[in-house]
mmCIF file of C-alpha atoms and ligand atoms in Angstrom:
data_model
loop_
_atom_site.group_PDB
_atom_site.id
_atom_site.type_symbol
_atom_site.label_atom_id
_atom_site.label_comp_id
_atom_site.label_asym_id
_atom_site.label_seq_id
_atom_site.Cartn_x
_atom_site.Cartn_y
_atom_site.Cartn_z
ATOM 1 C CA MET A 1 72.229 74.255 146.543
ATOM 2 C CA THR A 2 73.551 71.980 149.228
ATOM 3 C CA ASN A 3 76.693 72.867 151.210
ATOM 4 C CA ASP A 4 77.362 69.238 151.908
ATOM 5 C CA THR A 5 80.498 68.304 150.048
ATOM 6 C CA ARG A 6 81.589 65.421 152.264
ATOM 7 C CA ALA A 7 81.425 61.889 151.048
ATOM 8 C CA LYS A 8 80.669 59.195 153.684
ATOM 9 C CA ALA A 9 81.116 56.105 151.503
ATOM 10 C CA LEU A 10 81.899 54.952 147.981
ATOM 11 C CA SER A 11 80.705 51.858 146.205
ATOM 12 C CA PHE A 12 80.915 50.752 142.636
ATOM 13 C CA GLN A 13 79.957 48.312 139.918
ATOM 14 C CA ALA A 14 81.764 47.975 136.665
ATOM 15 C CA ASP A 15 79.877 50.803 134.979
ATOM 16 C CA LEU A 16 78.721 52.878 137.971
ATOM 17 C CA LEU A 17 80.226 54.787 140.904
ATOM 18 C CA SER A 18 77.983 55.546 143.827
ATOM 19 C CA VAL A 19 78.798 58.206 146.396
ATOM 20 C CA VAL A 20 76.895 58.312 149.696
ATOM 21 C CA TRP A 21 77.110 61.853 151.076
ATOM 22 C CA SER A 22 77.280 62.717 154.811
ATOM 23 C CA ASP A 23 73.671 63.853 154.606
ATOM 24 C CA GLY A 24 72.673 60.244 153.651
ATOM 25 C CA GLN A 25 71.807 61.067 149.978
ATOM 26 C CA GLN A 26 73.303 59.012 147.245
ATOM 27 C CA SER A 27 74.531 60.127 143.815
ATOM 28 C CA ASP A 28 75.307 57.789 140.977
ATOM 29 C CA PHE A 29 77.878 58.563 138.250
ATOM 30 C CA ALA A 30 78.148 56.437 135.095
ATOM 31 C CA ALA A 31 81.584 55.183 134.133
ATOM 32 C CA LEU A 32 81.384 56.908 130.757
ATOM 33 C CA TRP A 33 80.397 60.165 132.377
ATOM 34 C CA LEU A 34 83.382 59.923 134.731
ATOM 35 C CA ILE A 35 85.891 59.473 131.860
ATOM 36 C CA ASP A 36 84.156 62.216 129.825
ATOM 37 C CA ASN A 37 84.668 64.583 132.802
ATOM 38 C CA ASP A 38 88.153 63.440 133.781
ATOM 39 C CA PRO A 39 90.080 66.657 134.548
ATOM 40 C CA LEU A 40 92.945 65.304 132.503
ATOM 41 C CA HIS A 41 90.789 65.793 129.424
ATOM 42 C CA ARG A 42 90.445 69.503 129.995
ATOM 43 C CA GLU A 43 92.804 72.295 129.130
ATOM 44 C CA PRO A 44 93.862 73.661 132.506
ATOM 45 C CA HIS A 45 93.688 77.352 131.765
ATOM 46 C CA SER A 46 90.390 77.653 129.979
ATOM 47 C CA GLY A 47 88.773 74.488 131.509
ATOM 48 C CA GLN A 48 87.478 73.488 128.059
ATOM 49 C CA ARG A 49 87.236 69.930 127.043
ATOM 50 C CA LEU A 50 89.994 68.590 124.779
ATOM 51 C CA ILE A 51 88.373 65.364 123.664
ATOM 52 C CA ASP A 52 85.280 64.472 121.778
ATOM 53 C CA VAL A 53 82.841 61.808 122.993
ATOM 54 C CA ALA A 54 83.844 59.705 119.933
ATOM 55 C CA ASP A 55 87.301 59.404 121.690
ATOM 56 C CA LEU A 56 85.704 57.660 124.679
ATOM 57 C CA PRO A 57 85.975 53.830 125.100
ATOM 58 C CA ASP A 58 82.776 51.829 124.398
ATOM 59 C CA ALA A 59 82.243 50.379 127.809
ATOM 60 C CA PRO A 60 84.825 51.370 130.402
ATOM 61 C CA LYS A 61 84.851 49.131 133.471
ATOM 62 C CA ILE A 62 85.747 50.363 136.971
ATOM 63 C CA ARG A 63 88.287 48.137 138.799
ATOM 64 C CA ASP A 64 88.507 50.122 142.000
ATOM 65 C CA ALA A 65 87.381 53.423 143.528
ATOM 66 C CA THR A 66 88.874 54.936 146.626
ATOM 67 C CA LEU A 67 88.713 58.239 148.482
ATOM 68 C CA LYS A 68 91.968 59.990 148.640
ATOM 69 C CA ASP A 69 92.907 63.610 149.575
ATOM 70 C CA ALA A 70 89.308 64.902 148.941
ATOM 71 C CA HIS A 71 89.342 63.169 145.519
ATOM 72 C CA VAL A 72 87.781 60.020 144.170
ATOM 73 C CA LEU A 73 90.472 57.926 142.535
ATOM 74 C CA ILE A 74 89.140 55.529 139.990
ATOM 75 C CA GLU A 75 91.125 52.759 138.474
ATOM 76 C CA TRP A 76 89.969 51.083 135.314
ATOM 77 C CA HIS A 77 90.177 47.530 133.970
ATOM 78 C CA ASP A 78 90.923 48.662 130.467
ATOM 79 C CA ARG A 79 92.699 51.993 130.915
ATOM 80 C CA ALA A 80 96.212 52.512 132.257
ATOM 81 C CA ALA A 81 95.684 56.063 133.655
ATOM 82 C CA PRO A 82 93.416 56.355 136.723
ATOM 83 C CA THR A 83 90.901 59.123 136.923
ATOM 84 C CA SER A 84 91.044 61.559 139.905
ATOM 85 C CA ILE A 85 88.010 63.854 140.473
ATOM 86 C CA SER A 86 87.524 66.161 143.393
ATOM 87 C CA ILE A 87 84.758 65.368 145.737
ATOM 88 C CA SER A 88 83.638 69.020 145.928
ATOM 89 C CA TRP A 89 83.290 69.133 142.143
ATOM 90 C CA LEU A 90 81.193 65.917 142.195
ATOM 91 C CA ALA A 91 79.096 67.534 144.942
ATOM 92 C CA LEU A 92 78.316 70.447 142.766
ATOM 93 C CA GLN A 93 77.182 68.205 139.971
ATOM 94 C CA ARG A 94 74.718 66.336 142.185
ATOM 95 C CA ASP A 95 72.606 69.449 142.537
ATOM 96 C CA ARG A 96 72.206 69.985 138.789
ATOM 97 C CA PRO A 97 68.805 68.971 137.451
ATOM 98 C CA ALA A 98 68.687 66.235 134.826
ATOM 99 C CA ALA A 99 67.321 68.756 132.352
ATOM 100 C CA GLY A 100 65.570 72.098 132.225
ATOM 101 C CA SER A 101 66.477 75.501 133.476
ATOM 102 C CA ALA A 102 68.233 75.812 136.783
ATOM 103 C CA ARG A 103 67.372 79.497 136.724
ATOM 104 C CA PRO A 104 65.220 80.442 139.772
ATOM 105 C CA VAL A 105 61.846 81.945 138.849
ATOM 106 C CA ARG A 106 59.573 83.683 141.376
ATOM 107 C CA LEU A 107 56.116 84.150 140.043
ATOM 108 C CA TRP A 108 54.392 87.376 140.827
ATOM 109 C CA GLY A 109 51.569 87.100 143.286
ATOM 110 C CA ASP A 110 48.517 89.273 143.065
ATOM 111 C CA ALA A 111 49.903 91.957 140.677
ATOM 112 C CA ALA A 112 47.042 94.309 141.319
ATOM 113 C CA GLY A 113 47.877 94.484 144.909
ATOM 114 C CA MET A 114 51.552 95.101 144.339
ATOM 115 C CA ASP A 115 53.290 98.502 144.311
ATOM 116 C CA ALA A 116 55.994 98.693 141.654
ATOM 117 C CA ARG A 117 57.998 101.078 143.811
ATOM 118 C CA GLN A 118 57.853 98.860 146.907
ATOM 119 C CA ASP A 119 57.567 95.331 145.680
ATOM 120 C CA PHE A 120 60.287 95.276 142.994
ATOM 121 C CA GLU A 121 63.921 96.148 143.156
ATOM 122 C CA TRP A 122 65.081 99.732 142.551
ATOM 123 C CA LEU A 123 68.546 101.232 142.386
ATOM 124 C CA THR A 124 69.787 104.522 141.126
ATOM 125 C CA ALA A 125 71.940 104.514 137.975
ATOM 126 C CA THR A 126 74.986 105.312 140.109
ATOM 127 C CA GLU A 127 74.290 102.526 142.634
ATOM 128 C CA LEU A 128 73.952 100.032 139.759
ATOM 129 C CA ARG A 129 77.353 101.035 138.372
ATOM 130 C CA GLU A 130 78.952 100.488 141.817
ATOM 131 C CA SER A 131 79.091 96.682 141.817
ATOM 132 C CA GLY A 132 78.445 95.367 145.303
ATOM 133 C CA VAL A 133 75.823 93.894 147.546
ATOM 134 C CA ASN A 134 72.964 96.191 146.289
ATOM 135 C CA ALA A 135 73.740 95.545 142.704
ATOM 136 C CA ALA A 136 73.944 91.789 143.332
ATOM 137 C CA ARG A 137 70.453 91.878 144.910
ATOM 138 C CA TRP A 138 69.124 93.904 142.004
ATOM 139 C CA PHE A 139 70.457 91.432 139.490
ATOM 140 C CA ARG A 140 69.196 88.409 141.323
ATOM 141 C CA ARG A 141 65.693 89.875 141.649
ATOM 142 C CA LEU A 142 65.746 90.857 137.938
ATOM 143 C CA GLY A 143 66.604 87.280 137.161
ATOM 144 C CA SER A 144 63.916 85.703 139.320
ATOM 145 C CA GLU A 145 61.136 88.238 138.845
ATOM 146 C CA GLY A 146 61.886 89.337 135.327
ATOM 147 C CA LEU A 147 61.444 93.009 136.147
ATOM 148 C CA ALA A 148 63.489 95.674 137.987
ATOM 149 C CA PHE A 149 63.802 99.394 137.870
ATOM 150 C CA VAL A 150 66.581 102.045 137.826
ATOM 151 C CA SER A 151 65.923 105.641 138.937
ATOM 152 C CA ALA A 152 67.849 108.952 138.455
ATOM 153 C CA VAL A 153 68.911 108.136 134.863
ATOM 154 C CA PRO A 154 69.615 111.644 133.403
ATOM 155 C CA ALA A 155 66.679 112.609 131.281
ATOM 156 C CA ARG A 156 68.578 113.302 128.068
ATOM 157 C CA ASP A 157 68.852 111.758 124.695
ATOM 158 C CA GLY A 158 71.065 108.634 124.752
ATOM 159 C CA ALA A 159 71.541 108.434 128.527
ATOM 160 C CA ILE A 160 69.919 105.002 128.366
ATOM 161 C CA LEU A 161 72.990 103.535 126.593
ATOM 162 C CA GLU A 162 75.267 104.592 129.545
ATOM 163 C CA ALA A 163 72.730 103.320 132.084
ATOM 164 C CA VAL A 164 72.399 99.838 130.418
ATOM 165 C CA ALA A 165 76.136 99.316 130.082
ATOM 166 C CA PRO A 166 76.418 97.464 133.440
ATOM 167 C CA ILE A 167 73.322 95.439 132.635
ATOM 168 C CA GLY A 168 73.929 93.765 129.296
ATOM 169 C CA LEU A 169 74.766 94.135 125.594
ATOM 170 C CA VAL A 170 72.484 96.196 123.337
ATOM 171 C CA GLN A 171 70.650 94.184 120.652
ATOM 172 C CA GLU A 172 70.335 96.462 117.634
ATOM 173 C CA THR A 173 67.317 96.058 115.424
ATOM 174 C CA ASN A 174 65.790 97.919 112.426
ATOM 175 C CA TYR A 175 64.482 100.374 115.016
ATOM 176 C CA GLY A 176 68.121 101.303 115.760
ATOM 177 C CA ARG A 177 70.298 100.827 118.947
ATOM 178 C CA VAL A 178 67.861 103.118 120.656
ATOM 179 C CA PHE A 179 64.282 103.780 119.684
ATOM 180 C CA ASP A 180 62.036 106.736 120.588
ATOM 181 C CA VAL A 181 58.566 105.878 121.822
ATOM 182 C CA ARG A 182 56.540 108.934 121.223
ATOM 183 C CA SER A 183 53.657 109.985 119.010
ATOM 184 C CA VAL A 184 54.622 110.758 115.361
ATOM 185 C CA ALA A 185 52.646 111.309 112.209
ATOM 186 C CA LYS A 186 52.168 108.280 109.867
ATOM 187 C CA ALA A 187 53.684 105.955 112.318
ATOM 188 C CA GLU A 188 54.907 102.537 110.920
ATOM 189 C CA ASN A 189 54.273 101.020 114.409
ATOM 190 C CA LEU A 190 51.323 101.735 116.650
ATOM 191 C CA ALA A 191 53.900 102.054 119.456
ATOM 192 C CA TYR A 192 54.771 105.421 117.912
ATOM 193 C CA THR A 193 51.233 106.835 118.362
ATOM 194 C CA ASP A 194 49.299 108.133 121.370
ATOM 195 C CA LEU A 195 47.047 105.052 121.362
ATOM 196 C CA GLY A 196 46.874 102.752 124.376
ATOM 197 C CA LEU A 197 48.525 99.412 123.853
ATOM 198 C CA GLY A 198 47.388 96.168 125.306
ATOM 199 C CA LEU A 199 49.726 93.796 127.180
ATOM 200 C CA HIS A 200 52.212 92.361 124.798
ATOM 201 C CA THR A 201 55.814 91.194 124.398
ATOM 202 C CA ASP A 202 57.870 92.986 121.803
ATOM 203 C CA ASN A 203 58.968 91.710 118.384
ATOM 204 C CA PRO A 204 57.870 88.123 118.383
ATOM 205 C CA TYR A 205 58.455 88.227 114.616
ATOM 206 C CA ARG A 206 62.246 88.330 115.169
ATOM 207 C CA ASP A 207 64.767 85.568 115.602
ATOM 208 C CA PRO A 208 65.923 85.664 118.282
ATOM 209 C CA VAL A 209 63.243 87.676 120.004
ATOM 210 C CA PRO A 210 64.920 90.489 121.922
ATOM 211 C CA GLY A 211 65.756 89.139 125.317
ATOM 212 C CA PHE A 212 65.392 92.149 127.566
ATOM 213 C CA GLN A 213 63.613 95.438 126.972
ATOM 214 C CA VAL A 214 64.635 98.749 128.653
ATOM 215 C CA LEU A 215 62.475 101.860 128.645
ATOM 216 C CA HIS A 216 63.692 105.176 129.983
ATOM 217 C CA CYS A 217 61.193 107.992 130.741
ATOM 218 C CA LEU A 218 62.400 111.305 129.401
ATOM 219 C CA LEU A 219 59.079 113.040 129.517
ATOM 220 C CA PRO A 220 56.067 111.517 131.329
ATOM 221 C CA ALA A 221 52.686 112.411 129.843
ATOM 222 C CA ALA A 222 50.809 115.017 131.837
ATOM 223 C CA ASP A 223 47.653 113.046 131.058
ATOM 224 C CA GLY A 224 47.517 109.256 130.670
ATOM 225 C CA GLY A 225 50.449 107.094 129.534
ATOM 226 C CA ASP A 226 50.432 104.840 132.568
ATOM 227 C CA ASN A 227 52.554 101.651 132.335
ATOM 228 C CA LEU A 228 51.161 98.178 132.966
ATOM 229 C CA PHE A 229 53.233 95.017 133.339
ATOM 230 C CA ALA A 230 52.143 91.311 133.743
ATOM 231 C CA ASP A 231 54.022 88.174 134.551
ATOM 232 C CA SER A 232 53.044 85.865 131.640
ATOM 233 C CA PHE A 233 54.593 82.912 133.418
ATOM 234 C CA ALA A 234 52.081 83.346 136.274
ATOM 235 C CA ILE A 235 49.232 83.565 133.736
ATOM 236 C CA ALA A 236 50.517 80.472 131.905
ATOM 237 C CA GLU A 237 50.673 78.542 135.173
ATOM 238 C CA HIS A 238 47.175 79.719 135.973
ATOM 239 C CA LEU A 239 46.019 78.386 132.614
ATOM 240 C CA ARG A 240 47.827 75.097 133.141
ATOM 241 C CA GLN A 241 45.838 74.596 136.345
ATOM 242 C CA VAL A 242 42.472 76.089 135.502
ATOM 243 C CA HIS A 243 42.202 75.815 131.649
ATOM 244 C CA PRO A 244 44.398 72.879 130.805
ATOM 245 C CA GLU A 245 42.948 72.442 127.330
ATOM 246 C CA ALA A 246 43.795 76.035 126.426
ATOM 247 C CA PHE A 247 47.321 75.605 127.968
ATOM 248 C CA VAL A 248 47.984 72.521 125.816
ATOM 249 C CA ILE A 249 46.742 74.209 122.517
ATOM 250 C CA LEU A 250 48.884 77.317 123.130
ATOM 251 C CA THR A 251 51.965 75.220 123.849
ATOM 252 C CA GLN A 252 51.604 72.778 121.018
ATOM 253 C CA ASN A 253 50.734 75.086 118.026
ATOM 254 C CA ALA A 254 53.040 77.592 116.493
ATOM 255 C CA VAL A 255 51.565 80.846 115.295
ATOM 256 C CA PRO A 256 52.925 83.219 112.713
ATOM 257 C CA PHE A 257 54.127 86.733 113.659
ATOM 258 C CA HIS A 258 54.833 89.302 110.928
ATOM 259 C CA TYR A 259 56.115 92.796 110.660
ATOM 260 C CA HIS A 260 56.640 94.633 107.406
ATOM 261 C CA ALA A 261 57.610 98.206 106.677
ATOM 262 C CA ARG A 262 59.355 100.050 103.899
ATOM 263 C CA ASP A 263 62.842 98.540 104.580
ATOM 264 C CA VAL A 264 62.119 95.371 106.547
ATOM 265 C CA GLU A 265 60.145 92.112 106.216
ATOM 266 C CA LEU A 266 60.199 89.964 109.370
ATOM 267 C CA TYR A 267 58.399 86.685 109.883
ATOM 268 C CA SER A 268 58.666 84.006 112.572
ATOM 269 C CA GLU A 269 56.496 81.200 113.903
ATOM 270 C CA LYS A 270 56.458 80.123 117.505
ATOM 271 C CA PRO A 271 54.024 78.809 120.121
ATOM 272 C CA MET A 272 52.627 81.492 122.289
ATOM 273 C CA ILE A 273 53.598 79.541 125.379
ATOM 274 C CA GLN A 274 56.895 77.715 124.965
ATOM 275 C CA LEU A 275 57.889 74.825 127.233
ATOM 276 C CA GLY A 276 61.213 73.352 128.146
ATOM 277 C CA LEU A 277 62.019 69.690 128.474
ATOM 278 C CA GLN A 278 60.605 69.461 131.994
ATOM 279 C CA HIS A 279 57.375 71.119 130.674
ATOM 280 C CA GLU A 280 58.326 74.274 132.436
ATOM 281 C CA VAL A 281 57.337 77.576 130.797
ATOM 282 C CA ILE A 282 60.427 79.108 129.228
ATOM 283 C CA ALA A 283 58.908 81.867 127.105
ATOM 284 C CA VAL A 284 55.683 83.568 126.217
ATOM 285 C CA HIS A 285 55.376 85.535 122.968
ATOM 286 C CA TYR A 286 52.174 87.506 122.705
ATOM 287 C CA ASN A 287 51.453 90.517 120.459
ATOM 288 C CA ASN A 288 48.021 91.220 119.107
ATOM 289 C CA ARG A 289 49.419 93.829 116.674
ATOM 290 C CA SER A 290 51.834 91.529 114.850
ATOM 291 C CA ILE A 291 50.229 88.108 114.954
ATOM 292 C CA ALA A 292 49.729 87.246 111.257
ATOM 293 C CA PRO A 293 46.365 85.727 110.034
ATOM 294 C CA LEU A 294 46.087 82.091 111.184
ATOM 295 C CA PRO A 295 45.656 79.675 108.284
ATOM 296 C CA PRO A 296 41.890 80.086 107.884
ATOM 297 C CA SER A 297 41.038 76.507 107.067
ATOM 298 C CA ALA A 298 43.599 74.806 109.347
ATOM 299 C CA PRO A 299 42.010 72.061 111.438
ATOM 300 C CA GLY A 300 41.550 73.172 114.900
ATOM 301 C CA VAL A 301 41.546 76.899 114.155
ATOM 302 C CA THR A 302 38.323 77.392 116.078
ATOM 303 C CA ASP A 303 39.722 75.595 119.135
ATOM 304 C CA TYR A 304 42.877 77.709 118.756
ATOM 305 C CA TYR A 305 40.842 80.875 118.850
ATOM 306 C CA GLU A 306 39.179 79.715 122.011
ATOM 307 C CA ALA A 307 42.514 79.115 123.707
ATOM 308 C CA TYR A 308 43.978 82.385 122.360
ATOM 309 C CA ARG A 309 40.900 84.299 123.615
ATOM 310 C CA CYS A 310 41.226 82.587 126.990
ATOM 311 C CA PHE A 311 44.718 83.832 127.355
ATOM 312 C CA ALA A 312 43.768 87.321 126.117
ATOM 313 C CA TRP A 313 40.811 87.440 128.578
ATOM 314 C CA HIS A 314 43.183 86.710 131.473
ATOM 315 C CA LEU A 315 45.494 89.544 130.414
ATOM 316 C CA ARG A 316 42.575 91.907 130.998
ATOM 317 C CA GLN A 317 42.023 90.651 134.612
ATOM 318 C CA ALA A 318 43.269 93.178 137.165
ATOM 319 C CA GLN A 319 44.836 90.416 139.361
ATOM 320 C CA PHE A 320 47.537 90.004 136.733
ATOM 321 C CA GLN A 321 48.169 93.642 136.086
ATOM 322 C CA LEU A 322 50.863 95.688 137.780
ATOM 323 C CA ARG A 323 50.091 99.362 137.157
ATOM 324 C CA MET A 324 52.502 102.264 137.655
ATOM 325 C CA ARG A 325 53.413 105.602 136.422
ATOM 326 C CA MET A 326 57.037 106.153 135.386
ATOM 327 C CA ASP A 327 58.542 109.509 136.415
ATOM 328 C CA LYS A 328 61.096 111.433 134.542
ATOM 329 C CA GLY A 329 64.422 109.629 134.895
ATOM 330 C CA ASP A 330 62.898 106.255 135.737
ATOM 331 C CA MET A 331 64.044 103.270 133.682
ATOM 332 C CA VAL A 332 62.452 99.782 133.635
ATOM 333 C CA VAL A 333 64.233 96.670 132.595
ATOM 334 C CA PHE A 334 62.309 93.491 131.841
ATOM 335 C CA ASP A 335 62.624 90.061 130.396
ATOM 336 C CA ASN A 336 60.788 90.301 127.057
ATOM 337 C CA TRP A 337 60.330 86.535 126.970
ATOM 338 C CA ARG A 338 58.290 86.689 130.120
ATOM 339 C CA VAL A 339 57.053 90.169 131.146
ATOM 340 C CA LEU A 340 54.221 91.665 129.169
ATOM 341 C CA HIS A 341 53.987 95.467 128.982
ATOM 342 C CA ALA A 342 51.213 97.881 128.060
ATOM 343 C CA ARG A 343 50.403 101.572 128.299
ATOM 344 C CA THR A 344 47.202 103.581 128.526
ATOM 345 C CA SER A 345 46.509 106.214 125.863
ATOM 346 C CA PHE A 346 47.762 109.737 126.416
ATOM 347 C CA SER A 347 46.862 113.073 125.097
ATOM 348 C CA ALA A 348 49.838 115.259 125.988
ATOM 349 C CA ALA A 349 53.499 114.929 124.989
ATOM 350 C CA ARG A 350 55.250 111.827 126.238
ATOM 351 C CA HIS A 351 58.667 110.571 125.430
ATOM 352 C CA LEU A 352 60.317 107.315 126.337
ATOM 353 C CA GLN A 353 63.601 105.961 124.885
ATOM 354 C CA GLY A 354 64.008 102.262 124.607
ATOM 355 C CA CYS A 355 66.578 99.560 123.716
ATOM 356 C CA TYR A 356 66.821 95.822 123.748
ATOM 357 C CA LEU A 357 69.498 93.760 125.446
ATOM 358 C CA THR A 358 70.601 90.283 124.508
ATOM 359 C CA LYS A 359 69.137 87.677 126.798
ATOM 360 C CA ASP A 360 72.343 85.825 127.451
ATOM 361 C CA SER A 361 74.358 88.878 128.318
ATOM 362 C CA VAL A 362 71.892 89.878 131.020
ATOM 363 C CA TYR A 363 71.521 86.443 132.474
ATOM 364 C CA SER A 364 75.295 86.175 132.460
ATOM 365 C CA ARG A 365 75.362 89.234 134.756
ATOM 366 C CA VAL A 366 72.620 87.728 136.893
ATOM 367 C CA ALA A 367 74.750 84.530 137.295
ATOM 368 C CA LEU A 368 77.900 86.491 138.034
ATOM 369 C CA GLU A 369 76.167 88.464 140.705
ATOM 370 C CA SER A 370 74.633 85.335 142.130
ATOM 371 C CA ARG A 371 78.003 84.258 143.125
ATOM 372 C CA HIS A 372 77.656 86.579 146.086
ATOM 373 C CA GLU A 373 76.371 84.011 148.564
ATOM 374 C CA ASP A 374 75.738 86.243 151.496
ATOM 375 C CA ILE A 375 72.730 88.225 150.211
HETATM 376 FE FE1 LIG B 401 56.184 97.204 123.288
#
């Protein structure tokens, strides 16, 4: 974001105001946009807009525009009241992209060469509760890397709920507010066995898909049960470059995801790689356990399998896999629309507790903490 909020010159046509900033850049603001964003049309306390676009004139015409007291004063041919907008507010708008996410994303590099304890952000549960510079950095890196850790969370039942309170709002599902990941007899989900699980995102059969997942280690397995993580956005970008046909197929075809149990029937269709309006990757949903059968005679199903297998093959490549072993009291927090997780099989007792957090509540905290400019 630029710090330059000084305007050097103004010029205008009937339907357009142009501001030349002191760095030489120029921003154009349409007349309609200026009236829509006239501060007079906002309730001063909440800042929310009082008018609807249907209230705007068809083709407002600028008669004059001048700089006055750090504001642009615009007079209109066809409107009695002038519009006064602060230059600093206009300067903030110039940095906003035309569309797409303004959220910074830092792709992981060579995940195999990374050390989860060194290369990602860690705080103790106590440090996270104490809002400040450290917490701000933790949230900013969670936002940009999609993964961060908390240590020294008391290894007792339900402690996860206290630990996530500063991070976001719990998204309850049919698995409860908190779910226990351990091996049980006749499990309705393979997560509740001692089997290894391949890299996946959770619950793509749900709408909305849980935004963040949190796993708290109450009891590490004495044998096996290592955790793996992968940055699906990095894999998707790799596909875009190296296997563009597979990338296009995975972004342009929805696949069905399904979960059914005694008391629940969940179904949703979505592309494995979801793009935003600027063709940026905004979500990856991948879960081999819950993908429903593809329509067997659908045209292109063989091509789809080729693209799907290409993605799956990349998940198995060490360069994309961050491997670690969670200790008792460790807690991992990750963006479930981006970070894939896996575990190796285990033979001894192992107990994690997990919960989901709503995506917007966590990114709200990330944005609030990003207001600390000096980190
Ligand atoms: Fe999972």
